[in-house]
Amino acid sequence: MNCSYESIMIVTFVPEVPNTARQHLQKLLGISDLPDPRWRCHGSSLVTVRLEAVDKVVLEHVGNLPGVRRVFCLSNKERLYKKKVGSVRQPVVIGDHAVVGGDCPTVIAGPCSVESREQVMDIAEMVAEAGAAALRGGCFKPRSSPYEFAGLGELGLEYMAAAREKTGLPVVTEALAVSQVETVASWADVIQIGSRNMSNFPLLFEAGANSLGKPVLLKRGLAASVSEFLEAAEYVLLGRLSTDNLQPGVILCERGIRTFAPAQRFTFDVGVIPVLQQQTHLPVIGDPSHPAGERSLVPALGRAAIAAGADGLLVEVHRDPDHAWCDGDQSLDAASFKTLMKDIKRYSATEVTAG
Ligand code: PEP
Ligand code: MN
């Protein structure tokens, strides 16, 4: 094993015996049961250890301890999200065949929130016809006010699944809490973690660790720096490792940040798209709807994201935006979504992935 004193060691355990395996590891490394700042448990089957004072010879034995599944070593500056020199982006497959981060941009579109079976069915057909590759729709909605509609919950997930059945589009929807992760994973193809939860570290890990191995779409926090955003992705990737899932499965989404510029709801940080792509192998998409706050601005921001090299878009679309229960002001109708789909083909090097 190639570990140095300045390394982070990640150890995963087989699920049946994590407690005893952890104890063996602690003993081997001379780490007592008392809290130790170098040692951190993430869930029950993954620990990370900072190797500052550990005997290198001892490390050779970690992989042979009973119950240890895998051992990884990262230098202090290395991360799972980091792009290795010369390496390319790792596409993420959603559903049976849609790919984010492949040769052409992938558009995920749908309502801000699922309102009824008919509503989501209609919109799914509409976006599929225009060339979207996946359907979005919130069922557990983070709302700034506790008096606003907060989604249909599991009923909405059922409607999303019905829309997938009808159109073949994989579905993307948000989990707001650790307790919702398995439910969302069981219905949806991608678990969205929203901006407000980008720093909810236990949720990030558990979303990555969902038992069905569903990929995660992670939105940038309202005031998150690039490194905070990427470290959040690292939590999700660790979650995936904890279930021995080595497939790439995190999509990053720029959705606007809060600045002093009042002209848009949030300032769309289009420049962060190539910055992220330089630093990570994870695909990066743009959400032009939430920063725009107003539907007339959405197409320009969508085109800008694609022109900047985004691997796709997440767009809010509604059959009757003026009467949407949530975020209608920024939702495109069928005609403007179709136009956007046509336009972004001109801004991307190749075709747009069809559903
Ligand atoms: C959404 O995409 O439905 C959403 C709530 O977005 P954000 O987390 O970016 O505000
Ligand atoms: Mn919304």
Coordinates of C-alpha atoms and ligand atoms in Angstrom, one line a residue:
M1 CA 0.0 0.0 0.0
N2 CA 1.3 3.4 -1.0
C3 CA 0.8 5.4 2.1
S4 CA 3.0 8.1 3.5
Y5 CA 2.9 9.9 6.9
E6 CA 1.0 12.8 5.3
S7 CA -1.8 10.6 3.9
I8 CA -5.4 10.1 4.6
M9 CA -6.3 6.4 4.8
I10 CA -9.8 5.4 3.9
V11 CA -10.8 2.0 5.1
T12 CA -14.1 0.3 4.3
F13 CA -15.4 -2.8 6.0
V14 CA -17.7 -5.6 5.0
P15 CA -21.1 -4.8 6.3
E16 CA -21.5 -7.8 8.6
V17 CA -18.7 -7.1 11.1
P18 CA -17.9 -3.3 11.1
N19 CA -17.6 -3.1 14.9
T20 CA -15.1 -5.8 15.4
A21 CA -13.2 -4.8 12.2
R22 CA -13.0 -1.2 13.4
Q23 CA -11.6 -2.4 16.8
H24 CA -8.9 -4.5 15.0
L25 CA -7.9 -1.5 13.0
Q26 CA -7.8 0.8 16.0
K27 CA -5.6 -1.7 17.8
L28 CA -3.3 -2.1 14.9
L29 CA -2.9 1.7 14.5
G30 CA -2.5 2.2 18.2
I31 CA -5.6 4.4 18.4
S32 CA -7.6 4.1 21.6
D33 CA -11.3 3.9 22.0
L34 CA -11.2 7.5 23.2
P35 CA -12.0 10.3 20.7
D36 CA -9.0 10.8 18.5
P37 CA -8.8 13.7 16.1
R38 CA -7.0 11.6 13.4
W39 CA -9.8 9.0 13.3
R40 CA -13.2 9.6 11.9
C41 CA -16.1 7.2 11.4
H42 CA -18.4 7.9 8.5
G43 CA -21.5 5.7 8.8
S44 CA -20.8 2.2 10.1
S45 CA -18.7 0.8 7.3
L46 CA -16.1 3.5 6.5
V47 CA -13.4 5.2 8.5
T48 CA -10.8 7.8 7.6
V49 CA -7.5 8.1 9.4
R50 CA -5.0 10.9 9.1
L51 CA -1.6 9.1 9.1
E52 CA 0.6 11.5 11.0
A53 CA 2.2 9.2 13.5
V54 CA 1.5 5.8 12.3
D55 CA 4.2 3.2 11.7
K56 CA 4.4 2.5 8.0
V57 CA 5.2 -1.1 8.5
V58 CA 2.0 -1.5 10.4
L59 CA 0.0 -0.2 7.5
E60 CA 1.0 -3.1 5.4
H61 CA -1.2 -5.2 7.5
V62 CA -4.4 -3.1 7.3
G63 CA -5.6 -4.8 4.2
N64 CA -5.3 -8.2 5.8
L65 CA -7.3 -7.4 8.9
P66 CA -10.5 -9.5 9.2
G67 CA -13.6 -7.5 8.0
V68 CA -11.6 -4.9 6.0
R69 CA -13.0 -4.7 2.5
R70 CA -10.8 -2.0 0.9
V71 CA -8.0 0.4 1.8
F72 CA -7.3 3.6 -0.1
C73 CA -4.7 6.2 0.5
L74 CA -4.8 9.8 -0.5
S75 CA -2.1 12.3 0.1
N76 CA -3.4 15.3 2.2
K77 CA -4.1 17.3 -1.0
E78 CA -5.5 14.4 -3.0
R79 CA -9.3 14.0 -3.2
L80 CA -11.6 11.4 -4.8
Y81 CA -13.2 14.2 -6.9
K82 CA -9.9 15.4 -8.3
K83 CA -9.1 15.1 -11.9
K84 CA -5.8 13.3 -12.4
V85 CA -3.4 14.9 -14.8
G86 CA -4.4 13.9 -18.3
S87 CA -7.6 12.1 -17.2
V88 CA -10.9 12.9 -18.8
R89 CA -14.3 13.5 -17.3
Q90 CA -16.1 10.4 -16.0
P91 CA -19.6 10.3 -17.4
V92 CA -22.5 9.5 -15.0
V93 CA -25.2 7.2 -16.3
I94 CA -28.7 8.0 -15.2
G95 CA -31.5 5.5 -15.6
D96 CA -30.9 2.9 -18.2
H97 CA -29.1 4.9 -20.8
A98 CA -29.0 8.7 -20.3
V99 CA -25.4 9.9 -19.8
V100 CA -24.3 13.2 -18.2
G101 CA -20.7 14.2 -19.1
G102 CA -20.6 12.4 -22.4
D103 CA -20.0 13.9 -25.8
C104 CA -23.0 16.1 -25.8
P105 CA -25.0 18.1 -23.3
T106 CA -27.8 16.4 -21.4
V107 CA -30.9 18.4 -20.5
I108 CA -32.9 17.5 -17.4
A109 CA -36.3 19.4 -17.4
G110 CA -39.6 19.5 -15.7
P111 CA -41.6 21.3 -13.1
C112 CA -40.2 22.9 -9.9
S113 CA -42.7 20.7 -8.0
V114 CA -44.9 17.8 -8.9
E115 CA -48.5 19.0 -8.5
S116 CA -50.6 16.1 -9.8
R117 CA -50.3 13.0 -11.9
E118 CA -51.7 14.7 -15.0
Q119 CA -49.4 17.7 -14.5
V120 CA -46.2 15.7 -14.4
M121 CA -47.4 13.3 -17.2
D122 CA -48.1 16.2 -19.5
I123 CA -44.8 18.0 -18.8
A124 CA -42.9 14.8 -19.1
E125 CA -44.3 14.2 -22.6
M126 CA -43.7 17.8 -23.5
V127 CA -40.0 17.8 -22.5
A128 CA -39.4 14.4 -23.9
E129 CA -40.7 15.5 -27.3
A130 CA -38.4 18.6 -27.2
G131 CA -35.4 16.3 -26.6
A132 CA -34.8 16.3 -22.8
A133 CA -33.0 13.3 -21.6
A134 CA -34.4 13.2 -18.1
L135 CA -37.4 14.6 -16.0
R136 CA -37.0 16.7 -12.9
G137 CA -39.7 17.5 -10.4
G138 CA -39.6 18.2 -6.6
C139 CA -41.7 16.1 -4.2
F140 CA -39.9 17.1 -1.0
K141 CA -39.5 20.9 -1.5
P142 CA -37.2 23.1 0.5
R143 CA -39.3 26.3 1.0
S144 CA -38.0 29.5 2.6
S145 CA -41.4 30.0 4.2
P146 CA -43.0 27.3 6.3
Y147 CA -46.4 28.4 4.9
E148 CA -45.7 27.5 1.3
F149 CA -46.5 24.3 -0.5
A150 CA -43.7 21.8 0.3
G151 CA -44.4 19.1 -2.2
L152 CA -46.6 16.0 -2.5
G153 CA -44.0 13.7 -0.8
E154 CA -44.1 10.1 -1.6
L155 CA -47.3 10.5 -3.7
G156 CA -45.3 12.8 -6.0
L157 CA -42.6 10.2 -6.3
E158 CA -45.2 7.7 -7.5
Y159 CA -46.4 10.2 -10.1
M160 CA -42.8 10.7 -11.3
A161 CA -42.3 7.0 -11.6
A162 CA -45.5 6.8 -13.7
A163 CA -44.2 9.6 -15.9
R164 CA -41.0 7.6 -16.4
E165 CA -43.0 4.5 -17.3
K166 CA -44.8 6.5 -19.9
T167 CA -42.0 8.4 -21.5
G168 CA -38.9 6.4 -20.7
L169 CA -37.3 9.4 -19.1
P170 CA -35.2 8.8 -16.0
V171 CA -36.3 11.0 -13.1
V172 CA -34.5 13.3 -10.8
T173 CA -35.9 14.5 -7.5
E174 CA -34.7 15.9 -4.2
A175 CA -34.1 14.3 -0.8
L176 CA -34.3 16.9 2.0
A177 CA -33.4 14.7 4.9
V178 CA -31.4 11.5 5.7
S179 CA -34.7 9.8 6.5
Q180 CA -35.9 10.4 2.9
V181 CA -32.8 9.1 1.1
E182 CA -33.9 5.4 0.8
T183 CA -37.4 6.3 -0.2
V184 CA -36.2 8.7 -2.9
A185 CA -33.7 6.2 -4.1
S186 CA -36.3 3.5 -4.4
W187 CA -38.5 5.7 -6.8
A188 CA -36.1 7.9 -8.6
D189 CA -33.1 7.5 -10.8
V190 CA -31.1 10.4 -9.4
I191 CA -31.2 11.9 -5.9
Q192 CA -30.9 15.7 -5.9
I193 CA -29.3 17.4 -3.0
G194 CA -30.4 21.1 -3.1
S195 CA -28.4 24.2 -2.5
R196 CA -29.6 24.6 1.0
N197 CA -28.4 21.2 1.9
M198 CA -25.0 21.4 0.3
S199 CA -23.4 21.7 3.7
N200 CA -25.6 19.1 5.4
F201 CA -22.7 16.6 5.6
P202 CA -24.5 13.6 7.1
L203 CA -27.1 14.0 4.3
L204 CA -24.4 14.2 1.6
F205 CA -22.8 11.0 2.9
E206 CA -26.0 9.1 3.2
A207 CA -27.2 10.1 -0.2
G208 CA -24.0 8.7 -1.6
A209 CA -24.4 5.6 0.4
N210 CA -28.0 4.9 -0.8
S211 CA -28.4 1.1 -1.0
L212 CA -29.4 1.1 -4.6
G213 CA -26.3 3.0 -5.7
K214 CA -28.3 5.8 -7.4
P215 CA -26.3 8.8 -8.6
V216 CA -26.5 12.1 -6.8
L217 CA -27.0 15.6 -8.4
L218 CA -25.4 18.1 -6.0
K219 CA -26.3 21.7 -6.3
R220 CA -23.9 24.4 -5.2
G221 CA -24.8 26.2 -2.0
L222 CA -26.0 29.8 -2.2
A223 CA -22.7 31.1 -0.9
A224 CA -20.3 28.2 -1.4
S225 CA -16.8 28.6 -2.7
V226 CA -15.5 26.1 -5.2
S227 CA -13.5 24.2 -2.6
E228 CA -16.5 24.0 -0.3
F229 CA -18.6 22.7 -3.2
L230 CA -16.0 20.1 -4.1
E231 CA -15.5 19.0 -0.5
A232 CA -19.3 18.5 -0.3
A233 CA -19.0 16.2 -3.4
E234 CA -16.2 14.4 -1.6
Y235 CA -18.7 13.4 1.2
V236 CA -21.0 12.0 -1.4
L237 CA -18.2 10.0 -3.0
L238 CA -17.1 8.7 0.4
G239 CA -20.7 7.6 0.9
R240 CA -20.5 5.7 -2.4
L241 CA -17.3 4.1 -1.3
S242 CA -18.8 3.0 1.9
T243 CA -21.2 0.7 -0.1
D244 CA -18.3 -0.4 -2.3
N245 CA -19.7 1.5 -5.2
L246 CA -16.8 2.6 -7.3
Q247 CA -18.8 3.9 -10.2
P248 CA -18.8 7.6 -10.8
G249 CA -22.0 8.9 -9.6
V250 CA -22.0 12.6 -8.7
I251 CA -23.2 15.4 -11.0
L252 CA -22.3 19.0 -9.9
C253 CA -24.8 21.8 -10.7
E254 CA -24.1 25.5 -10.6
R255 CA -27.4 27.3 -9.8
G256 CA -26.4 30.8 -9.0
I257 CA -24.9 32.4 -5.9
R258 CA -25.9 35.3 -3.7
T259 CA -24.1 38.5 -4.6
F260 CA -24.7 42.2 -4.3
A261 CA -26.1 42.3 -7.9
P262 CA -29.8 42.6 -7.7
A263 CA -30.8 42.2 -11.3
Q264 CA -31.3 38.4 -11.1
R265 CA -32.7 36.3 -8.3
F266 CA -29.1 34.9 -7.9
T267 CA -26.0 35.6 -9.8
F268 CA -25.3 32.8 -12.3
D269 CA -21.6 32.0 -11.9
V270 CA -21.1 30.8 -15.5
G271 CA -17.3 31.1 -15.0
V272 CA -17.3 28.4 -12.3
I273 CA -18.3 25.8 -14.9
P274 CA -14.8 25.6 -16.6
V275 CA -13.2 26.1 -13.2
L276 CA -14.9 23.0 -11.8
Q277 CA -14.2 21.0 -14.9
Q278 CA -10.5 21.8 -14.6
Q279 CA -10.5 20.5 -11.1
T280 CA -12.7 17.5 -11.1
H281 CA -13.6 14.5 -13.3
L282 CA -17.3 14.9 -12.2
P283 CA -19.7 16.2 -14.8
V284 CA -20.9 19.8 -14.3
I285 CA -24.3 21.1 -15.4
G286 CA -25.9 24.5 -15.1
D287 CA -29.4 25.4 -13.7
P288 CA -30.4 28.7 -15.5
S289 CA -33.9 28.8 -13.9
H290 CA -33.1 29.5 -10.2
P291 CA -30.6 32.3 -10.9
A292 CA -32.9 33.9 -13.5
G293 CA -35.9 34.0 -11.2
E294 CA -37.8 35.3 -14.3
R295 CA -38.5 33.2 -17.4
S296 CA -37.4 35.7 -20.0
L297 CA -33.8 35.4 -18.7
V298 CA -33.6 31.6 -18.6
P299 CA -32.8 30.9 -22.2
A300 CA -29.8 33.3 -22.2
L301 CA -28.4 31.8 -19.0
G302 CA -28.9 28.3 -20.4
R303 CA -27.1 29.2 -23.6
A304 CA -24.3 30.7 -21.7
A305 CA -23.9 27.6 -19.6
I306 CA -23.7 25.4 -22.7
A307 CA -21.3 27.8 -24.4
A308 CA -19.1 27.7 -21.3
G309 CA -18.8 23.9 -21.7
A310 CA -21.5 22.7 -19.3
D311 CA -22.3 19.0 -19.5
G312 CA -26.0 19.8 -19.5
L313 CA -28.8 21.9 -18.0
L314 CA -31.4 21.5 -15.3
V315 CA -34.4 23.6 -16.4
E316 CA -37.8 24.3 -14.9
V317 CA -40.6 23.8 -17.4
H318 CA -44.4 24.0 -16.7
R319 CA -47.4 23.5 -18.9
D320 CA -49.0 26.6 -17.4
P321 CA -46.2 28.6 -15.7
D322 CA -48.4 31.4 -14.5
H323 CA -50.4 29.0 -12.4
A324 CA -47.5 26.8 -11.2
W325 CA -47.5 26.1 -7.4
C326 CA -43.8 26.9 -7.1
D327 CA -41.3 28.9 -9.1
G328 CA -43.8 29.7 -12.0
D329 CA -42.1 33.0 -12.7
Q330 CA -38.9 31.3 -13.8
S331 CA -40.6 28.3 -15.5
L332 CA -40.5 28.0 -19.3
D333 CA -43.6 27.0 -21.2
A334 CA -43.5 24.3 -23.9
A335 CA -42.7 26.7 -26.8
S336 CA -39.8 28.5 -25.1
F337 CA -38.4 25.2 -23.9
K338 CA -38.4 23.9 -27.5
T339 CA -36.7 27.0 -28.7
L340 CA -34.0 26.7 -25.9
M341 CA -33.4 23.1 -26.9
K342 CA -32.9 24.2 -30.5
D343 CA -30.7 27.1 -29.6
I344 CA -28.3 25.2 -27.3
K345 CA -27.4 22.9 -30.2
R346 CA -25.8 25.9 -31.8
Y347 CA -23.8 26.6 -28.7
S348 CA -22.5 23.1 -28.2
A349 CA -20.0 21.3 -30.3
T350 CA -22.3 18.5 -31.2
E351 CA -25.9 17.3 -30.8
V352 CA -27.9 17.3 -27.6
T353 CA -28.5 13.9 -26.1
A354 CA -32.0 12.7 -26.8
G355 CA -34.0 10.8 -24.2
Ligands
PEP1 C1 -34.7 22.8 -7.2 O1 -34.0 22.6 -8.1 O2 -35.9 22.4 -7.2 C2 -34.3 23.7 -6.1 C3 -35.0 23.8 -5.0 O3 -33.1 24.3 -6.3 P1 -32.0 24.9 -5.4 O4 -31.7 23.9 -4.3 O5 -30.9 25.2 -6.3 O6 -32.7 26.2 -4.8
MN2 MN -37.6 25.6 -8.2

